[in-house]
C-alpha atoms as one frame of an Amber mdcrd trajectory, in Angstrom:
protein
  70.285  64.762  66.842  66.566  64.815  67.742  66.176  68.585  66.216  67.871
  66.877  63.324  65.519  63.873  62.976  62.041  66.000  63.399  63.403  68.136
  60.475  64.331  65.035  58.351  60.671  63.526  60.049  58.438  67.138  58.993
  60.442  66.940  55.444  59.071  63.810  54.606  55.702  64.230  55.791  55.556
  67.111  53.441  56.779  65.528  50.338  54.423  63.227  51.180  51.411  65.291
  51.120  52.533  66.979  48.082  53.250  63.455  46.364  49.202  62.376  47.098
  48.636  66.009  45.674  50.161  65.608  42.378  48.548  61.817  42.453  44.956
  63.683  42.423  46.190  66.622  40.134  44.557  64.789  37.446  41.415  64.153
  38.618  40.744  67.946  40.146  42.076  68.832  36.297  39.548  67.370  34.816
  36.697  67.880  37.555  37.476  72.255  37.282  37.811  71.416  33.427  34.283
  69.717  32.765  32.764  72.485  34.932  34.262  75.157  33.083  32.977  73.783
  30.041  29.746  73.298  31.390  29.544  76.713  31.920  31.071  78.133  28.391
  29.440  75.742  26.399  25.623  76.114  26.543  25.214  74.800  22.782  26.711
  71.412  24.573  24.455  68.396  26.795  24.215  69.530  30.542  24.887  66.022
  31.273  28.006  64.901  29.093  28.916  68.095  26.706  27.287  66.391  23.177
  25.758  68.486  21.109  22.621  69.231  22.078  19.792  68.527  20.773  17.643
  70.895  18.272  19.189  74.013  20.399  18.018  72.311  23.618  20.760  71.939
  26.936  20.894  68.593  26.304  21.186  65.637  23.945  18.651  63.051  22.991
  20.329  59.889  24.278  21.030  61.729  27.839  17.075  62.647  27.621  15.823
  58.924  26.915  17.563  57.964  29.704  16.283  60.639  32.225  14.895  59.117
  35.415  11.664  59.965  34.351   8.585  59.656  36.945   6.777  56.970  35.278
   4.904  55.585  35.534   3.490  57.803  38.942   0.378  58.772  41.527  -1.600
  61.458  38.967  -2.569  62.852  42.440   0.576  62.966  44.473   3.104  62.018
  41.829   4.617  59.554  44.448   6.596  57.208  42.121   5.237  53.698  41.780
   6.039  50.330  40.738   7.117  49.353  37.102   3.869  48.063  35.441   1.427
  50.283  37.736  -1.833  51.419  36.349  -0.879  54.802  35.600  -4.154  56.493
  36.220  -4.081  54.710  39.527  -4.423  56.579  42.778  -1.562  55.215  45.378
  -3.064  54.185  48.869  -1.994  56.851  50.719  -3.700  59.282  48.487  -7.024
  56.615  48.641  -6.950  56.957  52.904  -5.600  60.503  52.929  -5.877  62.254
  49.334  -4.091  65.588  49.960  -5.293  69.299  49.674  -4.443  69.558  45.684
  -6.151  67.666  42.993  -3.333  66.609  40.578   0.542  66.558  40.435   3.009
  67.249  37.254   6.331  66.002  38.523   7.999  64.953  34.904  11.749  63.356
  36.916  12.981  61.143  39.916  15.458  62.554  41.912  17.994  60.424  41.414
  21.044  60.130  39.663  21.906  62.791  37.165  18.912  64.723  38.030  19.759
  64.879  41.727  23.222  66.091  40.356  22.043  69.090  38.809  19.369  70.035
  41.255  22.333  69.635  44.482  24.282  72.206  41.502  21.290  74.240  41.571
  20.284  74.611  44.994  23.759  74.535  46.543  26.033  76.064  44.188  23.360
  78.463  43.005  24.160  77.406  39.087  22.238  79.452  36.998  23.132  76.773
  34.055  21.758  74.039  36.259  18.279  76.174  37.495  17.619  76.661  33.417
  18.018  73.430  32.539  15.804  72.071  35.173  12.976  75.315  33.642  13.603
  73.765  30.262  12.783  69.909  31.322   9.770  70.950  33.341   8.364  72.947
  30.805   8.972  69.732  27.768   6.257  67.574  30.094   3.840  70.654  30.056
   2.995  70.993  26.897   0.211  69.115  27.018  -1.405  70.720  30.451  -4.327
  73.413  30.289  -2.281  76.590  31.841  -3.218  77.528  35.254  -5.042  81.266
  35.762  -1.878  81.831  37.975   1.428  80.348  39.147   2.829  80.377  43.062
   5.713  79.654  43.970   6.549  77.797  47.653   7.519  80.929  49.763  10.969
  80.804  52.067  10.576  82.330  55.165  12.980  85.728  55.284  15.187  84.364
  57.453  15.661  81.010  55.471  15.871  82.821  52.545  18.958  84.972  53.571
  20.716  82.242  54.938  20.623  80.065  51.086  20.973  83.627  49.627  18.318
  83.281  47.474  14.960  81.158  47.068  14.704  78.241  43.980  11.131  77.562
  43.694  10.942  81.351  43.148  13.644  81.287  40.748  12.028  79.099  38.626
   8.553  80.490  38.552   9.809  83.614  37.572  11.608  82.292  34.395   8.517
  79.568  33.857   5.768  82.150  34.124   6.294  84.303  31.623   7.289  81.225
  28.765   4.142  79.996  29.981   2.176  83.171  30.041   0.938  82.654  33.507
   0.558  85.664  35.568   2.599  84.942  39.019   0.925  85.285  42.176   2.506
  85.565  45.808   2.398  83.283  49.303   4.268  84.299  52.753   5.735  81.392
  54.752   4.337  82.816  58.377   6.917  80.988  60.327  10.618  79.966  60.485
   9.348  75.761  60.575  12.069  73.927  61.591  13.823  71.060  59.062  11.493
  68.669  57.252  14.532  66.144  57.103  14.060  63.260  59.288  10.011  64.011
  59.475   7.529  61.612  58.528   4.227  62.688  56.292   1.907  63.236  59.151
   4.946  64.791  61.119   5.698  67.514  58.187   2.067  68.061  58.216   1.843
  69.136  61.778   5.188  71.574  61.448   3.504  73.308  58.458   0.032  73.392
  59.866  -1.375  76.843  58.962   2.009  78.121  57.620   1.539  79.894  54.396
  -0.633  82.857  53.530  -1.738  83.853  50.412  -1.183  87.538  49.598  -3.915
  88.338  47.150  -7.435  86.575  46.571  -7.282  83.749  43.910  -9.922  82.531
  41.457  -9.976  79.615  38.890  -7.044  77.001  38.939  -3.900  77.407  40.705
  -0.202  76.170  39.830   1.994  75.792  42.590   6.066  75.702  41.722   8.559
  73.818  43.964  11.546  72.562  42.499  11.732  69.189  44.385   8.739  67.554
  45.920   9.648  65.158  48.793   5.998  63.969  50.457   4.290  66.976  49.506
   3.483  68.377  53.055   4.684  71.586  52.109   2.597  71.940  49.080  -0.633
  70.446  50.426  -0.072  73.161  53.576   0.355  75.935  50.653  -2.847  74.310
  48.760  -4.965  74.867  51.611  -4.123  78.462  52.030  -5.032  78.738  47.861
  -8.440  77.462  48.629  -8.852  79.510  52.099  -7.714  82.246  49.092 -10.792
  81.641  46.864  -9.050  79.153  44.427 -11.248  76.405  42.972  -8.829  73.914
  41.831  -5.094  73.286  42.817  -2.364  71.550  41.165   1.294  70.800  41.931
   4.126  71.220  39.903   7.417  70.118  40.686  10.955  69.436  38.654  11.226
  66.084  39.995   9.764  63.935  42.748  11.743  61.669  45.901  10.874  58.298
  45.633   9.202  57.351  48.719  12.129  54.685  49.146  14.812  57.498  49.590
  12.567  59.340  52.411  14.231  57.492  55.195
């Protein structure tokens, strides 16, 4: 009787499982399904499969309603209030301006940006990464071009562990749209995570960390795809101007408001 009931017991656990199954059927459909068409569709909006717009990956209402960085810090690109002066330095950048003179960050990262960057970096989309080229490159139009482009270096053993490195990724496809020659960096050590870290904190873990392969001249570009409080790219400035480079700048896909740091 009891070998009996833990059959009858294990039978309807199972049916149960499979019942919830079949209840989110649907849903996985349809997740698998939009992906898919992301993928096979690149005349279609990255961000809900309209037409896109005059052959771009996206459509004009999903770009109006972008989280764009504005207005922003023109030397830090740290996001600021709605109605902010936008040629306004921020305080930190008054008490502590950092090693680079001027930052294009065009998007937030937040919401549907955030999306396709966590597609980018995680999933290694190659739909995502050019998407995030093309909206970069629409808010540099207007920029004098850089006598070269860097990318933020992973060190080896980060970069076999992610399999690949995304700031490099997208200089490489930038550069040459751009006509920028690229130039290279070395991370010189393995720095532990920047998560948790404060700005001063990040500053000391990437203290001396980058090294700039070649001698530099004129005005430098340096690529990231996300900036968070720009330690990393103010450490990677100063090795441009130990390099011989007169003027930095950084670029970036998007920028983390300073409200999502912690």
């Amino acid at each position: 009787m009891t070998k009996m009931a833990g059959q009858a017991t294990a039978k309807r656990r199972r049916e149960s499982v499979t019942g919830q199954g079949w209840r989110h059927w649907p849903r996985l459909a349809l997740s698998g399904l939009d992906g898919g068409l992301r993928r096979l569709l690149p005349g279609r909006c990255a961000f809900c499969l309209a037409p896109g717009e005059a052959g771009q990956p996206w459509c004009q209402a999903c770009f109006e309603t972008l989280p764009w960085n504005l207005p922003a810090c023109p030397r830090c690109g740290e996001p600021q209030p709605s109605g902010s002066l936008e040629a306004r330095l921020c305080g930190h950048c008054l008490a502590h301006p950092p090693s680079f003179d001027r930052t294009w960050a065009p998007l937030r990262y937040q919401d549907e940006v955030a999306s396709l960057m966590q597609r980018f970096k995680f999933q290694a989309s190659p739909r995502a990464g050019s998407v995030l080229v093309a909206l970069l490159e629409t808010r540099l139009t207007d920029v004098p071009r850089p006598d070269a482009l860097i990318a933020v270096p992973l060190h080896p053993n980060r970069a076999r562990q992610r399999g690949f490195n995304q700031a490099e990724w997208l200089a490489r496809r930038l550069a040459p749209r751009l006509g920028v020659p690229l130039r290279l960096a070395r991370r010189l050590c393995d720095t532990p995570s920047q998560r948790g870290l404060d700005r001063s904190e990040r500053r000391r873990n990437l203290k001396d960390g980058f090294e700039v392969v070649d001698p530099l001249s004129g005005r430098v570009a340096l690529l990231d795809d996300v900036m968070t409080t720009g330690a990393t790219l103010d450490a990677l400035a100063r090795a441009c101007r130990r390099a011989g480079a007169e003027a930095v700048e950084a670029w970036a896909v998007a920028r983390t408001p300073f409200s999502q740091l912690w």
